[in-house]
Structure formats: structure tokens, C-alpha cells
Short mmCIF file of C-alpha atoms and ligand atoms in Angstrom, two decimals:
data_model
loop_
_atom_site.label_atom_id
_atom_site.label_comp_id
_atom_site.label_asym_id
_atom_site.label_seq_id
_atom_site.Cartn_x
_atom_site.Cartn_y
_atom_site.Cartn_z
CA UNK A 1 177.16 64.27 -22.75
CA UNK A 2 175.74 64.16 -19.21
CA UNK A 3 172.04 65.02 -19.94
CA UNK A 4 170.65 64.02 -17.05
CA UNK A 5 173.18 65.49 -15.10
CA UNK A 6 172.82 68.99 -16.14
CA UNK A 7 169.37 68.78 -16.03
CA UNK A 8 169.25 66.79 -13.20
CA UNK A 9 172.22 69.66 -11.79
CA UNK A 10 170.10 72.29 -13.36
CA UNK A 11 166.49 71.29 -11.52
CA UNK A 12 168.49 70.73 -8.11
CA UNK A 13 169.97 73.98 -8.11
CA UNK A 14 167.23 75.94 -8.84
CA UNK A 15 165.32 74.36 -6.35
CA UNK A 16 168.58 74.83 -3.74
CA UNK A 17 168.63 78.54 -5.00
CA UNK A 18 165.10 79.55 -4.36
CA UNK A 19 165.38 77.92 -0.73
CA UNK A 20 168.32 79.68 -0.04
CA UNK A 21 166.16 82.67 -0.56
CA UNK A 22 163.59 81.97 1.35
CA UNK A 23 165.68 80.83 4.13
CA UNK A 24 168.27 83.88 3.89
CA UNK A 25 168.00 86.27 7.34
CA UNK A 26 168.25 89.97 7.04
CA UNK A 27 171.02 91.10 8.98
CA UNK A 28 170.70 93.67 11.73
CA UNK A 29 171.46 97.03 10.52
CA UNK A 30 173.81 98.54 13.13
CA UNK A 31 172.32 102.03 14.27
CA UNK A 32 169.79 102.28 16.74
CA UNK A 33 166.91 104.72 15.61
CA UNK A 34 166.84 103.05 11.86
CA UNK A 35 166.28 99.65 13.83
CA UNK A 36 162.77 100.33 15.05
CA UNK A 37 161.39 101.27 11.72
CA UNK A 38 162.96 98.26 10.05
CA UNK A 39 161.19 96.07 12.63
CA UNK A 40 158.12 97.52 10.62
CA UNK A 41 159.10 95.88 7.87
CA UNK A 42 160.60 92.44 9.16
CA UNK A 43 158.19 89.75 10.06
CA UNK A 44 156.45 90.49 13.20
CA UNK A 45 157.97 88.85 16.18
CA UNK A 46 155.93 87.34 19.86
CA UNK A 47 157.18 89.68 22.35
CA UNK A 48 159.72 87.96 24.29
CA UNK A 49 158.08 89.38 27.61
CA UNK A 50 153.90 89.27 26.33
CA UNK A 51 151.74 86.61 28.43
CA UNK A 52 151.00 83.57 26.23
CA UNK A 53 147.49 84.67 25.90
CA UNK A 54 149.17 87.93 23.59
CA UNK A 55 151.21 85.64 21.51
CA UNK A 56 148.55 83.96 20.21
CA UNK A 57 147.44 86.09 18.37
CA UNK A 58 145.94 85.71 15.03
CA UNK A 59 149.02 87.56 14.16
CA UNK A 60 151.04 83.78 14.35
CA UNK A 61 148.76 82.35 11.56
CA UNK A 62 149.44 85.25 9.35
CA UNK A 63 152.54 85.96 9.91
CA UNK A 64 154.13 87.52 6.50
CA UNK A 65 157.09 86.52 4.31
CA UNK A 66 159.23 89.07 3.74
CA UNK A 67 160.44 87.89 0.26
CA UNK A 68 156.80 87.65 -0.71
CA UNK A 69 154.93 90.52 0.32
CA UNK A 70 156.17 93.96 -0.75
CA UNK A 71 156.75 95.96 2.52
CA UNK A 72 153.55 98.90 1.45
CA UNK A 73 151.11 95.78 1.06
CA UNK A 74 152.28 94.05 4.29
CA UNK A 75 152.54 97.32 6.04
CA UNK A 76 148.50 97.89 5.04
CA UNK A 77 147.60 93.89 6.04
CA UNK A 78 149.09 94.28 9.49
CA UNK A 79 147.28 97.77 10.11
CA UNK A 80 144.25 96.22 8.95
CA UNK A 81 145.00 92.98 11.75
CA UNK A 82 145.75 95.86 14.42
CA UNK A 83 143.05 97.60 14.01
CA UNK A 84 140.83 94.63 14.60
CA UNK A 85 143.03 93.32 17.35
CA UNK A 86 144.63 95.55 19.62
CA UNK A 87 141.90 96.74 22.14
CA UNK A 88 141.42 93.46 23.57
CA UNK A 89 145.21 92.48 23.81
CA UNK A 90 145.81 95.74 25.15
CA UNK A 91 142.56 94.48 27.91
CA UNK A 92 144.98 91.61 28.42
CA UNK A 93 148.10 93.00 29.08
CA UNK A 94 146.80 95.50 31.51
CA UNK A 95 146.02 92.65 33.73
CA UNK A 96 149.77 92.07 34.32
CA UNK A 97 151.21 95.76 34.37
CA UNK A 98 151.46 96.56 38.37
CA UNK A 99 150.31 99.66 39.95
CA UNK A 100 153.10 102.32 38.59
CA UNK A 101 153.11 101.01 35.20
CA UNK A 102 148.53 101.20 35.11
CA UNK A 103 149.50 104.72 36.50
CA UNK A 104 151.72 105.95 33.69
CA UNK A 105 149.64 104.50 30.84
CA UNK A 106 146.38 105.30 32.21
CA UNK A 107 145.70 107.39 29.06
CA UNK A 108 146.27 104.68 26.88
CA UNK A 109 144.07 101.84 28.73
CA UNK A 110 141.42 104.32 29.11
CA UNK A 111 141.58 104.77 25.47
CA UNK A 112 141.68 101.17 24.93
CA UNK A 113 138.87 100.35 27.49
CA UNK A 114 136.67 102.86 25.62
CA UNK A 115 137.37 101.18 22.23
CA UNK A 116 136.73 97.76 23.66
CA UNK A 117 132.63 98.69 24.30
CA UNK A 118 132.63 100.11 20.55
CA UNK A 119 134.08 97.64 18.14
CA UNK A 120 135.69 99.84 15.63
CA UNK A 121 136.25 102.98 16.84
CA UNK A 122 138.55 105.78 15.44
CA UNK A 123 141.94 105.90 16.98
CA UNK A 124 141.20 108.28 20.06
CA UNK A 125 144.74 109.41 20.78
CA UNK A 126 147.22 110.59 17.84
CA UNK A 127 147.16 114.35 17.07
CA UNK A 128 147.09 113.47 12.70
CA UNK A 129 144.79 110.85 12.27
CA UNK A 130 147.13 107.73 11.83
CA UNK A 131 148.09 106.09 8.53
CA UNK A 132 146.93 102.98 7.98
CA UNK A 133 150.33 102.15 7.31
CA UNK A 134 151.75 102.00 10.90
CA UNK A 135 151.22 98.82 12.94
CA UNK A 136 153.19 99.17 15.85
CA UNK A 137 155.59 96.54 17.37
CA UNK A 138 154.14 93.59 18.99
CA UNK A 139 155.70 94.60 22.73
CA UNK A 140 155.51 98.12 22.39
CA UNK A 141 151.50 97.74 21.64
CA UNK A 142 151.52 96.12 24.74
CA UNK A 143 152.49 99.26 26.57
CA UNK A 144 152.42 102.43 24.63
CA UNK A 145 151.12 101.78 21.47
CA UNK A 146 149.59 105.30 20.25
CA UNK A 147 152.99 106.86 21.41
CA UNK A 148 155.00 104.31 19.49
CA UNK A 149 152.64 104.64 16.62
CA UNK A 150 153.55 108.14 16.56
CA UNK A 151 157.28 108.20 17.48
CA UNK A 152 157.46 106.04 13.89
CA UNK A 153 155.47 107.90 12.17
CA UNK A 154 157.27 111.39 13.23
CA UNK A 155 160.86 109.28 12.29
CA UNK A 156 159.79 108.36 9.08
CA UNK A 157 158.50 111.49 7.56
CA UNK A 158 161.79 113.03 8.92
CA UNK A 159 164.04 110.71 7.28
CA UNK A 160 162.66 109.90 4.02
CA UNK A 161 164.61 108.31 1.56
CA UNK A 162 167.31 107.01 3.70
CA UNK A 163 164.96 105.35 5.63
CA UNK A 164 163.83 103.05 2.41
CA UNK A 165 167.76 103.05 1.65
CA UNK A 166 168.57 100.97 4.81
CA UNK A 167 165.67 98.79 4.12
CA UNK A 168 166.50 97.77 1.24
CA UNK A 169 169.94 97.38 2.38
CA UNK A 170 168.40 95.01 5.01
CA UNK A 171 166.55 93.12 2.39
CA UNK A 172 169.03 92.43 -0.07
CA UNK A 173 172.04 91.42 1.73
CA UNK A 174 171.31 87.87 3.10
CA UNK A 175 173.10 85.42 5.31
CA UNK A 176 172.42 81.66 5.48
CA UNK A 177 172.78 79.82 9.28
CA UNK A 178 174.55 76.31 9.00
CA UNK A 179 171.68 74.68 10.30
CA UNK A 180 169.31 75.77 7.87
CA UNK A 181 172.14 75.58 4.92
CA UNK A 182 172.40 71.79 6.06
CA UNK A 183 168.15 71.25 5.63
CA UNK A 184 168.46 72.16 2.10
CA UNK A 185 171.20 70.85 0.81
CA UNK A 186 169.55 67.52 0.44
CA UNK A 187 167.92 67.80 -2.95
CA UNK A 188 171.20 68.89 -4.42
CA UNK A 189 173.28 66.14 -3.06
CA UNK A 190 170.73 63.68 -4.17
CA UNK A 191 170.92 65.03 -7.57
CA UNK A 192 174.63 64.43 -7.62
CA UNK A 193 174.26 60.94 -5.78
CA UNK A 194 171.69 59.70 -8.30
CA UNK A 195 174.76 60.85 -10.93
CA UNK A 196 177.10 58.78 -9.32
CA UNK A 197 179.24 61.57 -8.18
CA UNK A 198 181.64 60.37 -5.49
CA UNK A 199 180.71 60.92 -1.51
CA UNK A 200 183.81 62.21 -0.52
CA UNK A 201 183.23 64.78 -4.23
CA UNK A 202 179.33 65.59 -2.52
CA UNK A 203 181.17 66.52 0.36
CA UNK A 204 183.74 69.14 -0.66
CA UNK A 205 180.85 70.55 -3.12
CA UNK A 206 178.80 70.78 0.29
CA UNK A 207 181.38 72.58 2.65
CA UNK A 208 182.28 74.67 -0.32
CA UNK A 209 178.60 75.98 -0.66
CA UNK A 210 178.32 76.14 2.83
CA UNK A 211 181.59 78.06 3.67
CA UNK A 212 179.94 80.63 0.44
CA UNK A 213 176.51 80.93 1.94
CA UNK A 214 176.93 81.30 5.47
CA UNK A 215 180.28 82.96 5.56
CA UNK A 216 179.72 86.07 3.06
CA UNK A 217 176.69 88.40 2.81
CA UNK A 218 175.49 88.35 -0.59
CA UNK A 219 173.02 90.68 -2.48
CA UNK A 220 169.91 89.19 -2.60
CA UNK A 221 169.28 89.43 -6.31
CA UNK A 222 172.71 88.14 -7.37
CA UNK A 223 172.27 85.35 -5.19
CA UNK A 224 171.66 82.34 -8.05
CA UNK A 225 174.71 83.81 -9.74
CA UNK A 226 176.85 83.53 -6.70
CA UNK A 227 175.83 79.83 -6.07
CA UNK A 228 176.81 79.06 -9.61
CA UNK A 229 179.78 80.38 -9.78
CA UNK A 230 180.78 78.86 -6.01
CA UNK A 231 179.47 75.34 -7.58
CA UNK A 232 182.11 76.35 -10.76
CA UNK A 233 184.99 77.02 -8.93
CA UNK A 234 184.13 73.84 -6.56
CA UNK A 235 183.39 71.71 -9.70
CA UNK A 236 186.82 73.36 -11.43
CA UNK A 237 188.62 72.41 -8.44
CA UNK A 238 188.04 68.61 -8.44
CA UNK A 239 191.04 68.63 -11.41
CA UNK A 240 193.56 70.33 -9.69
CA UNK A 241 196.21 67.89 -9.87
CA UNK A 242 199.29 67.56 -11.84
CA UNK A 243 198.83 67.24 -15.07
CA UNK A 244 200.88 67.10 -18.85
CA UNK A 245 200.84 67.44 -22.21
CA UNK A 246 201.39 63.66 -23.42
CA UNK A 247 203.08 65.25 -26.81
CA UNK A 248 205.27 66.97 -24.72
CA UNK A 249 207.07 63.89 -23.04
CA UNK A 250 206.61 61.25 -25.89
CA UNK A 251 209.08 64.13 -26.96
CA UNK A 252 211.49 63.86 -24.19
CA UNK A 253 212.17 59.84 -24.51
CA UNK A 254 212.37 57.57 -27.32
CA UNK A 255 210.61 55.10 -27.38
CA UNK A 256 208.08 56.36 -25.15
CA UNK A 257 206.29 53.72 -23.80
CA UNK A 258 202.56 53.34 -22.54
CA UNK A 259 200.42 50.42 -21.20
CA UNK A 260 196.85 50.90 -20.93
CA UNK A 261 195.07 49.39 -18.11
CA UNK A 262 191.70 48.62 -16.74
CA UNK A 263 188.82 46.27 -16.52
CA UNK A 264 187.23 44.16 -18.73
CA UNK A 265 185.21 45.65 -22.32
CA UNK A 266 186.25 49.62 -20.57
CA UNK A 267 188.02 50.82 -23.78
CA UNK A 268 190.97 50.09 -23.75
CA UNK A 269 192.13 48.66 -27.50
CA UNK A 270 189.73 50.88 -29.25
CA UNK A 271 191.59 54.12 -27.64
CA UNK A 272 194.57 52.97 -27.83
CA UNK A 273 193.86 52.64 -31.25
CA UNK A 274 192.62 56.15 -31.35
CA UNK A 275 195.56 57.59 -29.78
CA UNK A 276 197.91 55.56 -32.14
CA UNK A 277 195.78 57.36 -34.93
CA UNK A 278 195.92 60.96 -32.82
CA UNK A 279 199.83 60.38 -32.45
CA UNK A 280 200.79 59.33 -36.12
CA UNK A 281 198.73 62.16 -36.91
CA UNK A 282 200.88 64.26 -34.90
CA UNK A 283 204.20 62.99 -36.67
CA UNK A 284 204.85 60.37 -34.09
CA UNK A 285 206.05 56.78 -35.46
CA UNK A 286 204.02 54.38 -33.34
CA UNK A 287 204.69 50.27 -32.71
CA UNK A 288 201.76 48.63 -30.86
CA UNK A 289 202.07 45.40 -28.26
CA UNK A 290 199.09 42.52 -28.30
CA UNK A 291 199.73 42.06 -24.88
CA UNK A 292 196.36 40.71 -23.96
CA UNK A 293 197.24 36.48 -24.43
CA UNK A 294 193.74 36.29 -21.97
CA UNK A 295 190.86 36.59 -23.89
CA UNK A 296 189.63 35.50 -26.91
CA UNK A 297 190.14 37.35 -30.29
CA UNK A 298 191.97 40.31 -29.01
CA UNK A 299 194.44 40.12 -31.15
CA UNK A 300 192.42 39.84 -34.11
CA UNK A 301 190.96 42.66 -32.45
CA UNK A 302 194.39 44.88 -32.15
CA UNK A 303 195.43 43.21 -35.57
CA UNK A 304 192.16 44.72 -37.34
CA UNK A 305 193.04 48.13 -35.95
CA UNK A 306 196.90 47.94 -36.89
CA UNK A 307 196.12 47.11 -40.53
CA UNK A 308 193.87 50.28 -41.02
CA UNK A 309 196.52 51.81 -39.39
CA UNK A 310 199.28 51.08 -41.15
CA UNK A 311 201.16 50.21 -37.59
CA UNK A 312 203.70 47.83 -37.07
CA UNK A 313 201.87 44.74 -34.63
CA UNK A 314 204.05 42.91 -32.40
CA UNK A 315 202.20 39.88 -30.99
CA UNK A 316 202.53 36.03 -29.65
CA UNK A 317 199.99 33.13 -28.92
CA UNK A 318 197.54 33.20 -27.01
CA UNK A 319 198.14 32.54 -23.46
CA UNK A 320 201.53 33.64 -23.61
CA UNK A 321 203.40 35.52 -21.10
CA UNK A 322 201.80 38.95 -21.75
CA UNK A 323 205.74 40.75 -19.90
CA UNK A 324 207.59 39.26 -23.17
CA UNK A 325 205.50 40.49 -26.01
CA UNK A 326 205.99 44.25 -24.66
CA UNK A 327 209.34 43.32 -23.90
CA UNK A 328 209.91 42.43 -27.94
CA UNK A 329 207.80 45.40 -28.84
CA UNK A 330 210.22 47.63 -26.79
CA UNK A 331 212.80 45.99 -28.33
CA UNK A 332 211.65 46.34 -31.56
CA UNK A 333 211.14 50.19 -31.37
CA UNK A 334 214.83 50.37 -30.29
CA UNK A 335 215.98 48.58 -33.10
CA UNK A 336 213.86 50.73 -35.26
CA UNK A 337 213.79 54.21 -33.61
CA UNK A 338 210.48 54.01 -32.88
CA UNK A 339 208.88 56.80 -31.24
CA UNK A 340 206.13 55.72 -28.96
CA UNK A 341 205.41 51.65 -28.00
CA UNK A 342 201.68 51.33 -26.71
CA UNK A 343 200.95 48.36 -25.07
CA UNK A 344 197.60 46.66 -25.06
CA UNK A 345 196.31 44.63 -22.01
CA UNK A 346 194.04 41.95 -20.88
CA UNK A 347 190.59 43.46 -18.70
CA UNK A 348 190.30 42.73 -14.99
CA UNK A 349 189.08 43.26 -11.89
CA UNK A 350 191.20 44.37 -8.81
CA UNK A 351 190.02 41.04 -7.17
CA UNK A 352 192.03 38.92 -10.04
CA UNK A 353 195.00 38.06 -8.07
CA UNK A 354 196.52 36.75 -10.76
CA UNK A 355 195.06 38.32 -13.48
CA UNK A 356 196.97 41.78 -10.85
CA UNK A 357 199.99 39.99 -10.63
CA UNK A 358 200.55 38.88 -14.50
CA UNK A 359 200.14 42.83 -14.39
CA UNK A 360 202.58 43.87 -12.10
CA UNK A 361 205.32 41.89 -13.28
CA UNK A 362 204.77 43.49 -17.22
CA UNK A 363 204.94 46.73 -15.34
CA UNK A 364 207.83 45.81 -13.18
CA UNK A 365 209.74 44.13 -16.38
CA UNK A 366 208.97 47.04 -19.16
CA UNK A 367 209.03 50.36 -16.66
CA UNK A 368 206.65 51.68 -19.10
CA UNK A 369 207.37 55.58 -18.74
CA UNK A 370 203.32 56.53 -18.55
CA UNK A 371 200.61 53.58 -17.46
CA UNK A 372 196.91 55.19 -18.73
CA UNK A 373 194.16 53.53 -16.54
CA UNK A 374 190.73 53.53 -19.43
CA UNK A 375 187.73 53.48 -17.42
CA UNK A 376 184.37 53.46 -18.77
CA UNK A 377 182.42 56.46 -17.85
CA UNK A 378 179.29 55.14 -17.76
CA UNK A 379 179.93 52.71 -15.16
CA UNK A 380 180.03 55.45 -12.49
CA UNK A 381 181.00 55.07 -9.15
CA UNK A 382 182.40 51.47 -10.06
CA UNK A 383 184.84 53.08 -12.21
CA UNK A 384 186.20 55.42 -10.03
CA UNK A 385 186.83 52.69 -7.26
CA UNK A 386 188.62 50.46 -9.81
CA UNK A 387 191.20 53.23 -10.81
CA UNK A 388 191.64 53.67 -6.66
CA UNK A 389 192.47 49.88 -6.42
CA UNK A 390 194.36 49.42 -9.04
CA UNK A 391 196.23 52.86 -8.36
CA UNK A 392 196.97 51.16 -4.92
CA UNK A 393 197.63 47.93 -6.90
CA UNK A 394 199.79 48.84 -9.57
CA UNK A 395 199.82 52.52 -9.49
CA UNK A 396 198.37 54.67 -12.26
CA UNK A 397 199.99 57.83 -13.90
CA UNK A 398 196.85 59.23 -15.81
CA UNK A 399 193.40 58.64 -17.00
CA UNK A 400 191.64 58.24 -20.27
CA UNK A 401 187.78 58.49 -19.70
CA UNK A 402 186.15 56.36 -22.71
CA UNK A 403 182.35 57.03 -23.65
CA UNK A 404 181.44 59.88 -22.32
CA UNK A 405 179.44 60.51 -25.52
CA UNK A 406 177.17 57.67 -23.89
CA UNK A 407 176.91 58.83 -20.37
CA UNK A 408 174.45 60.69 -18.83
CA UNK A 409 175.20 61.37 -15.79
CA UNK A 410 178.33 61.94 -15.36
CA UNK A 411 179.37 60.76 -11.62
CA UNK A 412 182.50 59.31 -12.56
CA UNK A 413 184.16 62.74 -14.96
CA UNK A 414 183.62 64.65 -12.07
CA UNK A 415 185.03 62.04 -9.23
CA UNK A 416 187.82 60.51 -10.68
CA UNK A 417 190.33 62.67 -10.19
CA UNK A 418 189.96 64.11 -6.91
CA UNK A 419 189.83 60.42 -5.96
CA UNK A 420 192.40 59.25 -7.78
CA UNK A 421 194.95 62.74 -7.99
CA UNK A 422 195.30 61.45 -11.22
CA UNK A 423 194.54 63.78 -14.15
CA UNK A 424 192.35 62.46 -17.00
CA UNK A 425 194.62 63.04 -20.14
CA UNK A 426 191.63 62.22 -22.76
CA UNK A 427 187.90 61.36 -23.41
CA UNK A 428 186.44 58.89 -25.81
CA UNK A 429 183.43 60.42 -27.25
CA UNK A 430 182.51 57.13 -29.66
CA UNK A 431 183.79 54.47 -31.79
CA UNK A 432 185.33 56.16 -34.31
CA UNK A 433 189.34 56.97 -34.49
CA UNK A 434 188.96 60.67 -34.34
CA UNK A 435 186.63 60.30 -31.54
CA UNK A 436 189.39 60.97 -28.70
CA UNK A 437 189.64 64.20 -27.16
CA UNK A 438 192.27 66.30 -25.19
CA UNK A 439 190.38 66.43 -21.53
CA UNK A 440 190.09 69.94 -19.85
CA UNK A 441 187.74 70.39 -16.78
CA UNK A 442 185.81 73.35 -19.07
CA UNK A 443 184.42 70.12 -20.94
CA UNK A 444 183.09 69.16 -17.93
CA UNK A 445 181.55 72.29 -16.96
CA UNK A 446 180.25 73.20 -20.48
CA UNK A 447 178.58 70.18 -20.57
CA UNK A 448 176.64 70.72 -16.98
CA UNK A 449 176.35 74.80 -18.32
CA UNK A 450 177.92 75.89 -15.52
N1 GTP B 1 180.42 54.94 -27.68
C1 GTP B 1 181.68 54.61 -27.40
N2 GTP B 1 182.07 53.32 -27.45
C2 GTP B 1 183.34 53.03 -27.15
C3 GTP B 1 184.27 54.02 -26.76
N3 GTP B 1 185.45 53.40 -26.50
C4 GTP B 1 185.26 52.10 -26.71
N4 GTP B 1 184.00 51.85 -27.10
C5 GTP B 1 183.38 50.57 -27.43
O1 GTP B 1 183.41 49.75 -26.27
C6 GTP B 1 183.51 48.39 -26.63
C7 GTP B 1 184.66 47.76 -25.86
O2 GTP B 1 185.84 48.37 -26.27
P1 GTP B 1 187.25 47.64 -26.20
O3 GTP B 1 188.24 48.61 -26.71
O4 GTP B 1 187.21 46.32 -26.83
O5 GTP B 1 187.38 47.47 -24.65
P2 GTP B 1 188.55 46.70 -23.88
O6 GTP B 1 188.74 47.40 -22.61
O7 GTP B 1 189.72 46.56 -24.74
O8 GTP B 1 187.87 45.30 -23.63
P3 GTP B 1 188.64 43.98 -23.09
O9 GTP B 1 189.85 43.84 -23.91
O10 GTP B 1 187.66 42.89 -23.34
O11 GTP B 1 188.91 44.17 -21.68
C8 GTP B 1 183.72 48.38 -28.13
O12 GTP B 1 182.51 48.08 -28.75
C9 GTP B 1 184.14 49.79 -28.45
O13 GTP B 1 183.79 50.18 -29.75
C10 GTP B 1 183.81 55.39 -26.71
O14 GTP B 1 184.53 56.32 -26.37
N5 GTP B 1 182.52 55.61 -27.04
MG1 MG B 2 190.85 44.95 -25.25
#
């Protein structure tokens, strides 16, 4: 039961996961000192104030992913880039620095203007030859860049260990922006529009993610588990409606009566077979109603079932008034203390006016106490608008969901409820009379493996 959904589901979120990853910021930590070494180890940023000449630097072509490269490997690329590039962008910047400012870093720009004439000279100015380890931020290299080198280098031997604490701690608690949250969540909704799931079901799946992934900080590593379980509860959430045990109120009125609606060839005599069997099973004496007079052979087809039964078939001619033969089978079960009366019904469309009306007046003379709507999972989206209409139509009380055991995607098990606020009481999972099963949402999610 919905293969290609779950692996469609499956692909999509994977594929959503690993984005969100790569698209997750590092928040800020909040102390000042421990902020300039984690810019070490966060992509290097243009100087907001550096000439354009500085930001172009090769730097932009290479600039690292943080997810990707562990922080000692990118640490020991960007020293390697520095080394190569900061004498002349250090030429560069001196062009722009006014009198006072050449004045205070004279040092520095002498330094630099000696390294320029040799191309790789040693680094003229730190008292410990420098790791290889420390590139220095992009603006501060503009000004003091052996100080700053320094500075770091002095903080990080002091603080050890808690310095690599708060970087991890900025690497593995990630926030999502809206904007980028919005970019790639496409693949997953197409996954669940290609299943047929329900726009207005995409869309509470969507905010749902969306309120989880840019609302709460999440540890990196746990992430995938976090979007599963937020796509769970979302999923979990599409049945919350009002819903009963039908063995509990056949129990509370005698006879207990139930018409089964829906459009043509969706299921509806073969489950109402199967619940006759499910009920008489359950102790229940059962009377049925051939109260499709429309088409062609359905009461053969009823009668067929009722025999293997053993059920007591009330039924007319054909093209009879379909409100009378429920009326006798109503009558009968009085007469005969009958438990439940199920009542079997022509297929239609919404559009039938007065194929709808026939309808409403069998509803409006029986008052049948629970009016099941069958629709056909496999026909998707389709079947979730026809229980809408002919909820509006004729109103519907619950849902049986027939082959599911031949649907593979699974649009409409997932949609019809939060469309309809109508809980799905069964599921058909094939032809046979045993094949009709209570309906609980942790079907639904077992089958996607959620
Ligand atoms: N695989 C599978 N087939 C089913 C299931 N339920 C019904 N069918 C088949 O679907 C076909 C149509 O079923 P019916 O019960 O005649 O449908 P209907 O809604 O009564 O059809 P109309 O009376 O013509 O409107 C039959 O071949 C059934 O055997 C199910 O849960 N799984
Ligand atoms: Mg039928």
C-alpha cells in the first residue's frame, strides 16, 4: 500500500533533509571575545568596508562550506590562500587609509611593502613564527593583520577546549530563514502533488515544517530525525476529527441503519458486503436493502453476496423507487428485531441532479442513523472532491476508503479527512470478505515508514 508514495515520500525527504543542512545558518554565539575566533571558522566574509578591488579576491571563488570542510583542513587552505594573497591587498588598501591611519600602521605596510618585492617571504612581524593555521579576518587583514594574527593566536592557546566547545556549539545548532525554507520545499511538495495529496493538505504539511525549521534551533545531527517526526505529527494530525467505534452505536439503536454512498464502480456493494460479513461475525443480525433500481445487475450482484451470506435480501424491480425498498427493509428489521439494516445504492456523480435528488429523498425518508461515503482510493484527488460535494449535497457521517491494497500513492488516505472532517471508519484492502479493515492514521503512517 502506497509504494510510490513512501518511496516517492522517502526520496523527497531525504533530498529536503540534506538541503536543510546545507542551508542551516550558525547562530551567533553571544559573548564577544569567543566571536572573533569563531569567525575563523565560519565562511570568510567581503569586508563590509574593503574597496571592491579587496573583495575580489580569489578568496570569493573558494569560498568554503562549512558542513563540508572540517574546520583544521579549512583553517590550513585559507592560510595557504593568505599567504599567497595578502601583500598585495594589503598594497591596495593602503591606498585608501588617510594620513593618521598610514601613520599608525606604518610597521605593518612597511612589512607588507617589503614582502611585495620578494614573493614569498617569511612573516616579518610575529614574535613565534605563526601557525599556518591562522588566516586572519578579511577586514582586519586590511588594517592590522600580524596583530590580529597574533591577538587569535594568544586567545586560543589560552582558552583551549572551551574554545572548540563553542564551536561546535555554533556548528550544530542550526536555524533555517523562511526564505530559504520556501526554495526547498519544492521537491517535497511535488512529491506529495504527484501523490495526489490535497493542496490545502501540502499546505498545512508546509507551514508545519516551516514553523519546525525556522522557529526552533535544532542540533545539527538530529536534524533528519526532527523533520520526520514534525512530518509525523503533521501527517497524524490530518485525522483529528471526531471519530467512533461503529460496534459501539449499532449497539445503542436497533435497527441501526446505514446507507452507503458514492460514485459509480467505488466499492460500495462489495464492502458493504464485507462489513455485513465483519458485523455477523461480531454477533450482529444483519438485513441488507437492493436499493440500487439504476443499473444493471446489481441486484444479482447484492443477491450473490446475500446467499453466501446467509443474509436476509430485501429488494424490488428494477427502476423502482430506490426510498421504498429501504423503507421495507427498515420495516422488515422492526418486525424481526433486526440489528443493523445496510442499504445499498446506485453510483453517481455530484453533477446527477437527479441521480442527487433520488438520493436525498431515501435519506430524507429513512433518516438512516450513519450514511458511509465509499470512495475509491485510487482515484485520488477526484475522490476526495466527490466526498466534499456530496458532503455539501447530502451530507456524509464517515468514510470507508476501498482499495487501498491497489493504490500507490496514496493522495486521497491522507486528504480526505482534513477535507472532509469526516473520519474514515474502514479500508478495503481487496476483494475478499475479510479484506476490510478498522482505519487508524498509524496505517497510514506505517505504510509511508514514518
Ligand atoms: N482490490 C480491491 N478491489 C475492490 C475493493 N473493493 C471493491 N473492489 C472491486 O471493485 C469493483 C467494483 O466494486 P463494487 O462493489 O461493484 O462497486 P460499486 O460502487 O458498488 O459500483 P456501482 O454499483 O456500479 O456504483 C469490484 O470488482 C470489486 O471487487 C477493494 O478494497 N480492493
Ligand atoms: Mg454497487
Amino acid at each position: 500500500m502506497f509504494g510510490f508514495l513512501k518511496k516517492k515520500l522517502s526520496g523527497a525527504l531525504k533530498a529536503f533533509t540534506k538541503k536543510v543542512e546545507e542551508e542551516t545558518q550558525e547562530p551567533q554565539p553571544e559573548t564577544q571575545p569567543d566571536e572573533q575566533h569563531l569567525e575563523h571558522e565560519r565562511p570568510i566574509k567581503p569586508a563590509p568596508t574593503a574597496p571592491p578591488q579587496a573583495q575580489e579576491s580569489p578568496r570569493k571563488k573558494k569560498r568554503p562550506k562549512p558542513e563540508k570542510t572540517p574546520p583544521h583542513k579549512k583553517q590550513a587552505k585559507q592560510a595557504r590562500k593568505q599567504a599567497r594573497q595578502t601583500e598585495p591587498k594589503q598594497e591596495q588598501h593602503s591606498i585608501v587609509l588617510d594620513k593618521e591611519q598610514e601613520q599608525r600602521k606604518k610597521p605593518t605596510l612597511e612589512a607588507s611593502q617589503t614582502t611585495t618585492a620578494t614573493p614569498r617571504p617569511p612573516p616579518p612581524t610575529p614574535k613565534k613564527p605563526a601557525p599556518y593555521e591562522q588566516p586572519p579576518k578579511p577586514q582586519e587583514t586590511t588594517s592590522e593583520p600580524s596583530q590580529q594574527t597574533k591577538s587569535e593566536q594568544e586567545l586560543q592557546e589560552e582558552k583551549g577546549t572551551s574554545f572548540f566547545g563553542r564551536l561546535k556549539e555554533a556548528f550544530t545548532h542550526t536555524t533555517l530563514s523562511p526564505e530559504k525554507f520556501e526554495n526547498i520545499f519544492w521537491d517535497l511538495e511535488l512529491a506529495l502533488l504527484e501523490n495526489n495529496v490535497a493542496v490545502e493538505v501540502i499546505e498545512k504539511i508546509k507551514n508545519d515544517l516551516k514553523d519546525e525549521l525556522t522557529n526552533k534551533k535544532h542540533v545539527k545531527r538530529n536534524l533528519e530525525q526532527a523533520i520526520k517526526q514534525r512530518l509525523k505529527q503533521s501527517i497524524s494530525e490530518l485525522f483529528d476529527v471526531p471519530t467512533f467505534q461503529l460496534e459501539n452505536k449499532i449497539k445503542q439503536k436497533k435497527p441501526f441503519i446505514i446507507t452507503f454512498i458514492g460514485v459509480n464502480g467505488s466499492g460500495k456493494t462489495t464492502n458493504m458486503a464485507k462489513l455485513a460479513h465483519r458485523l455477523q461475525q461480531q454477533g450482529f443480525s444483519v438485513v441488507m436493502a437492493a436499493a440500487d433500481t439504476f443499473r444493471a445487475a446489481a441486484i444479482q450482484q447484492l443477491e450473490e453476496h446475500a446467499t453466501k451470506l446467509g443474509i436476509k435480501l430485501i429488494k424490488h424491480e428494477y427502476g423502482s423507487d430506490p426510498a421504498a425498498v429501504a423503507y421495507d427493509a427498515i420495516a422488515h428489521a422492526r418486525s424481526k428485531k433486526i440489528d443493523v439494516v445496510l442499504i445499498d445504492t446506485a453510483g453517481r456523480l455530484h453533477s446527477n441532479d437527479n441521480l442527487m435528488n433520488e438520493l436525498q429523498k431515501l435519506i430524507r425518508v429513512n433518516k438512516p442513523d450513519l450514511t458511509i461515503f465509499v470512495a475509491e482510493a485510487t482515484t485520488g484527488n477526484d475522490a476526495v472532491e466527490q466526498a466534499r460535494l456530496f458532503n455539501e449535497r447530502v451530507g456524509i457521517d464517515a468514510i470507508i476508503l476501498a482499495k487501498t491494497d491497489v493504490d500507490e500513492k496514496g493522495g486521497a488516505a491522507i486528504s480526505i479527512s482534513y477535507i472532509t472532517k469526516k473520519p474514515i471508519l474502514f479500508i478495503g484492502t481487496g476483494q475478499g470478505y475479510n479484506d476490510l479493515q478498522p482505519f487508524t492514521p498509524e496505517t497510514i503512517l506505517h505504510s509511508l515508514e514514518l
